[in-house]
Structures are given as C-alpha cells and as structure tokens.
Amino acid sequence: MELQAVKALSIEAGKILFLVTLLIMASALSLCTGEISITPDRVLFYLKESGAMEYQVLHNIRIPRTILAIAIGGSLGLSGVILQGIYRNPLVEPYTLGISGGASLGITFVIVTGLQSAGELTLPLAGFTGALITVFLVYFLSYRREGVSTNRMLLTGVMISFISSSAVMFLMSVTAIENIHGIVFWTMGSLNESNPLMVYGILILSLTGLTLSYLFTAPLNALRLGESSARSLGINTKAVICILFFITSLLTGSSIAVAGVIGFVGLVIPHFARLISGTDYRSLLIISFLSGGVFMLLCDILARTLVFPNELPIGVITGIFGGVTFISLIWIKKRT
Amino acid sequence: MDKKTYLNIENLTCGYREGFMLKPFNLSLSKGSFGGIIGGNGSGKSTFFKGLTGELKITGGSVRLDGTELSSLTLRERAKRVALVPQFIEKSPITVEEYVLMGRMPHRRAFQFLETKEEQEILENSLELTGIMHLKRCRFTELSGGEQQMTAIACALAQKPQLILLDEPTSHLDITYQSRIMNLLQRLNEEEGLTVLMIIHDLNLAGEYCSHISLVKEGELIIQGDPEEVLRYKNIERAYDTVVVESRNPVSGKPAIFQVSERFSKRYDR
C-alpha cells in the first residue's frame, strides 16, 4: 500500500518534471527569438559578454520579458484553478468574477488622474486595490446569514465587470487624448516591461502566491465535495475562501497592472491542468502554474514573431490560441 | 450525567433570521441507537440537522455528544466525532478512492502530505463495507445515483465518527439500494455501536429499522419514542394531513403505514 502512494507520487513528479523541461525549452526559445536571433548554444556565451549588443538585448529586453511571461502566466493559471476550486464551476476565472474589471478600473483611474507619475508602484498598487475591492464587494453583496451563495456571487461578479468596463469607458470619454492612448495600449496587454523592480516583484509575488496557496491544498481538496461537505469534514470554509480570495486578487491585480488585461489564461489553463493531472490540488496547483507559464511564453513568442517587425498585443494571441485549444480539448474529450 | 443518554439535545433552537425558526427541540438517544426523524416537507427536519452540524448557528439550547458540548468544539474536532451524509451530493469528477479518502481529512496531522498506510486500510475497509470496491478507480460523475450515495456513505464511514447523520439517504433510490443502505447502517449500528440519526421520508423503512423516531411538524417536535408509539395513524394524520391506516409487517412485526386513496378514504369518512 505504501508502494502505491509512492508510485502515484512519482507519476505526478514525472508530469511536473516534464512541464519544467517544457518551461526551460520555451524560455530558451523566448531568449533566442527576436529581431536579432541568437542560436541556443550562444545564449550562455552572450550572457557574460558584456560588450556585445546581444548582451544588452538579452539583459534588457528578453530576460525580463521571459521572466514576466512565466510569472504572469503562472499567476493567472493559479488564480483560475483556485477560483474554479472555490466555486466548483468550470467557467469561473478572474475575468468572470469582476476581478479583472476592478483592476482595470483602478488602473484607468490612476492614468486619467495623473497619479501615475507619483511612483513606479502606483500602477500595480492601483490594480491590486481595484481587484481586492471588487472581490470583497462581490463577496459581501452575496453574503447572507446562511453563508455565501455561489450563484449570487457569480452574477454579482459579472455585473461588476459590466459596471467597471462602463466606468472605464466613461473615464476614457472625459479624459485627454494622450491618456486614451495610454489606456488602450495598456488594455491590449503587453509583456514589454523592463523595469527590474516590476519584473522581479511580479516573479516574487507569483512564487509567494504559489507557496501560500499550497498551504491550502487540503481545504481545496475537501471543497471538491462541496462547501457543506467540506465543513462537515472540519474545514472552516469561510476563512479559507477569504484567504484564497485575497491571494487570487493579489496575483490577478498585479498581473493586470503590469501586463494589461490578458484574458483566457485563467480559464483555459485549469482545464488543461486537470486533463493532465486529475483533480488533486497537491499536483494541480503546481501544474497549473507551470503550464500557465509555458502557455504565456509560447503566446508571447507568437505575438513577437507573427507580424514581425511589429508586435501583436498578447491578449489577441491568448484569446485566439486559447479559445481554439479549449474548443478542441472539449471536442477530443467528447469523442473519447 | 445519565450514562444512557449519549446524544443529548436540549431546547435546541435555530433557523433563519426572517423566516423559519425551529421551536425548542429536545431529543436524547443512547449509544448505539438508530434514530429516525420524520415529518412533511418544510417541517424543519433539515434545519434541525443544520443546527446539529453547525452549518446554521444555533440560537439557543445545547447539543451534547458523549458529554461534550458540540458548539464548544472546533469544526475539526467536531468532524472527528460527527459525520454527515448530505441530502444533495455535489457532483465532482473525482475518483471514488479520492472521495472516500477525504473522510480522513479531520484526522490528519497538519500539513500531512501523503496518505498513510492506516488511511489506506480504512479506505479499503469503507469500500468493502459499502460494496463499492470495484468502483475504486471510477469517476464519481460516472456512477449511478445509488453508487454515488454509497460513496458518500463510505466517505462518512472513513471519518470513523461516533455519530453519523444522514439526510434522506434513501430518497430517489431503488429498493435494492434502499435495503442495502439500511441494512449496512443497521449492521454497523448493532456490531460497532455506531449511533445513527437520519432524516427519512419512507415511514415503513423508518418503522422497520429505527429504534427511536421523532415526528416533526411546522418546526416543532410533536412526538417521539419507539416506532410502535409514533407510527400510529392519529400521529401520522396529524403531521401529514393525509388519511392513512396502520398495520404491521407480517414478517418482522414492525409497524407499517399505508396511504389510502381518496376514493376509499371518502367512503371511510362516511
């Protein structure tokens, strides 16, 4: 029997190892492709060759971009899988819950009012605040004495999304033209961010999010049986859900602040992760994080190369690529 | 404390703020009893259960199990003692094995990551008892209604509780599963002294298996006691507002209740 557990563990470890390998390969590809192409065997060489132009390209453009793609893809995948676990609804993602909408509103507000110039961290902070306010607004609006109704929450989330997007449009219509450009550019999403504070900040945040949520694997696993069953198994569901909301708003809000609204990752990645690893959160959290990173890297490479020398907004690629993958996954699942 | 009373509920009240409230509820069961709660739809049976499990905050009274006040326990400590098989089971695409193992959750050490050998044994034992060993690797969503109910019961058994609460475990099931579930509970009740308390709609099943029955109407416990005392046509007609006749199961001699169609009951009224 012990052997059985070890066997199951090694299978999961194998899947994780496979994804890590994929992640490394995708990162290498991401470092190599671009205006100046660098062959994989030369990457390590140029990393130390401080005189070469490739050195500048790698250190100032491609490495930050690669790290950002992994961190944001991971954060969004993780948020999606946690939210779907809380709601036990496969359609939930940061976007449908209004978290993305709230973050967008916060960021637009900061751009329009010119508060942006106050400091580098203003944008991510505004995104996070917007996300957090939305989450708790949604939570308390659907709170009743008997507990929180998931359906109400979902409906409230969608409504808050609409309200936020209307408010964003309102702000855009009353503001100066140059601000509109900034907002539109930001909304379309881009991983073009070279400020090391932001890049490493997001990386640390996403890894912290993964570690923190990993402490909640047992409650997340119990929640698979429904909230009332989880309670009767001794889980303080209200507290757990509150903490997990906090973690997901932190992850989503900061991701959106840095890279704009990148849809679909939070929805598609959890489905994909469940397809390869089942429903056990002990591996599901890690696998969602890793596959989110791989997916984002691949989408970013496509965004950079498809219409070279121009660049597509990353949201366009994740939307199309993710949507098509999702439909084909459902199609395959139906046929087998 | 009286040794005989194992589960002791005194003046329990609970309910919803602007709506249904339970009238003070008193119930005491000895260890190893098989308790049934009957009553019409919306009579407060489920509300009472929610108060027992802590899903609803109780507004008054006390619930003691083996001398311990349940509301003073943490959810985890409570879950070590009381297991619940809910009326509506969430359909999640997890395997039967994973589902049943969840029952060990309250007994786990903090941050325990892997299943222990002991847990595997309890799992096998629960699957064996409920007769779903062959479904171990199946997904919960692919099972029939009866098999799903058995899985939920196996999960509750894996919890190794002192008291098991079941909310209508036999509704919507065929008689094969009804008998299987009731016989299993009876066996565990007799052999292992597991105290059972269930909400049940089928009066004849209640009469056949329960050692103690409580009849609830409009949030009030109107009569409780032996099936012989409770399952009388007067009580049943009062609680359900329906014409019935009482009789006995010819084999077991337990009380049975029959409904009477309007055609006959009119003639009977005259």
XYZ file of C-alpha atoms in Angstrom, chain A residues 11-170:
160
model
C 3.889 9.719 -11.629
C 2.883 13.234 -10.542
C 6.525 14.186 -10.052
C 7.202 12.943 -13.585
C 4.460 15.176 -15.002
C 5.838 18.155 -13.113
C 9.359 17.404 -14.316
C 8.084 17.175 -17.878
C 6.454 20.587 -17.586
C 9.602 22.069 -16.059
C 11.550 20.768 -19.062
C 8.961 22.301 -21.388
C 9.242 25.566 -19.482
C 13.016 25.597 -19.848
C 12.765 24.845 -23.552
C 10.152 27.563 -24.085
C 12.277 30.026 -22.113
C 15.288 29.199 -24.269
C 13.186 29.741 -27.384
C 11.948 33.021 -25.979
C 15.518 34.165 -25.334
C 16.640 33.190 -28.821
C 13.874 34.681 -30.977
C 13.507 38.279 -31.903
C 14.941 40.926 -34.158
C 18.447 39.684 -33.501
C 18.267 35.937 -33.413
C 20.668 34.160 -31.138
C 21.336 30.450 -31.502
C 20.636 28.470 -28.302
C 24.267 27.445 -27.870
C 25.377 31.073 -27.919
C 22.909 32.280 -25.270
C 25.112 31.367 -22.312
C 28.101 32.903 -24.036
C 26.401 36.245 -24.673
C 25.023 36.375 -21.148
C 28.543 37.082 -19.906
C 29.867 39.001 -22.933
C 29.082 42.492 -21.663
C 30.491 44.266 -24.718
C 28.230 42.670 -27.296
C 24.911 44.069 -28.445
C 23.388 40.649 -27.762
C 24.282 41.152 -24.110
C 22.155 44.282 -23.972
C 19.304 42.625 -25.838
C 19.285 39.645 -23.539
C 19.602 41.523 -20.278
C 17.394 44.490 -21.011
C 14.708 43.001 -23.204
C 14.470 39.242 -23.424
C 15.277 38.081 -19.912
C 12.804 40.467 -18.220
C 10.216 39.541 -20.811
C 10.704 35.820 -20.335
C 10.540 36.095 -16.558
C 7.431 38.253 -16.809
C 5.731 35.768 -19.126
C 6.387 32.884 -16.732
C 5.327 34.837 -13.655
C 2.145 36.264 -15.194
C 1.140 33.063 -16.949
C 1.729 31.202 -13.704
C -0.202 33.738 -11.618
C -3.217 33.717 -13.925
C -3.258 29.916 -14.242
C -3.008 29.584 -10.482
C -5.750 32.169 -9.832
C -8.025 30.382 -12.284
C -7.555 26.966 -10.745
C -8.073 28.295 -7.215
C -11.223 30.210 -8.154
C -12.646 27.225 -10.022
C -11.931 25.175 -6.913
C -13.764 27.595 -4.650
C -16.780 27.845 -6.947
C -16.677 24.316 -8.319
C -17.685 25.919 -11.572
C -15.523 25.441 -14.657
C -16.492 28.816 -16.123
C -15.046 30.897 -13.339
C -11.887 32.887 -13.855
C -10.586 36.249 -12.637
C -12.420 37.884 -15.538
C -15.903 36.467 -14.882
C -15.674 37.371 -11.207
C -15.072 41.028 -11.991
C -11.563 40.934 -10.539
C -10.026 41.909 -13.870
C -12.661 44.594 -14.337
C -11.968 46.058 -10.918
C -8.240 46.071 -11.560
C -8.738 47.762 -14.943
C -10.886 50.430 -13.356
C -8.295 51.109 -10.668
C -5.526 51.424 -13.240
C -7.541 53.601 -15.631
C -8.407 55.873 -12.745
C -4.738 56.300 -11.900
C -3.777 57.005 -15.520
C -6.600 59.513 -16.002
C -5.956 61.416 -12.791
C -2.245 61.565 -13.491
C -1.410 59.848 -10.205
C 0.736 57.519 -12.261
C 3.652 59.944 -12.026
C 3.695 59.527 -8.235
C 5.865 56.455 -8.430
C 6.618 53.229 -10.197
C 4.480 51.144 -7.909
C 1.344 53.252 -8.324
C 0.001 51.202 -11.238
C 0.368 47.745 -9.680
C -0.961 49.071 -6.385
C -3.989 50.571 -8.118
C -4.578 47.280 -9.925
C -4.341 45.309 -6.731
C -6.597 47.711 -4.827
C -9.187 47.587 -7.604
C -9.084 43.798 -7.635
C -9.332 43.494 -3.870
C -12.188 45.979 -3.554
C -14.093 44.098 -6.245
C -13.545 40.717 -4.622
C -14.786 41.847 -1.251
C -17.622 43.841 -2.766
C -18.734 40.736 -4.638
C -18.282 38.652 -1.521
C -20.289 40.888 0.792
C -23.026 41.625 -1.720
C -23.687 37.911 -1.960
C -23.287 37.274 1.739
C -26.250 36.094 3.713
C -26.600 34.714 7.146
C -26.592 31.138 5.926
C -23.407 31.732 4.013
C -22.375 32.880 0.600
C -24.340 31.791 -2.414
C -22.074 30.967 -5.294
C -24.641 31.797 -7.931
C -25.240 35.230 -6.498
C -21.545 35.801 -6.373
C -21.076 34.840 -9.981
C -23.927 37.090 -11.087
C -22.655 39.976 -8.966
C -19.183 39.436 -10.426
C -20.425 39.614 -13.990
C -22.462 42.731 -13.193
C -19.488 44.413 -11.541
C -17.467 43.570 -14.640
C -20.000 45.419 -16.759
C -20.120 48.371 -14.396
C -16.326 48.585 -14.321
C -15.995 48.456 -18.076
C -18.633 51.173 -18.415
C -16.787 53.260 -15.852
C -13.542 52.742 -17.767
C -15.269 53.940 -20.950
C -16.688 56.903 -19.076
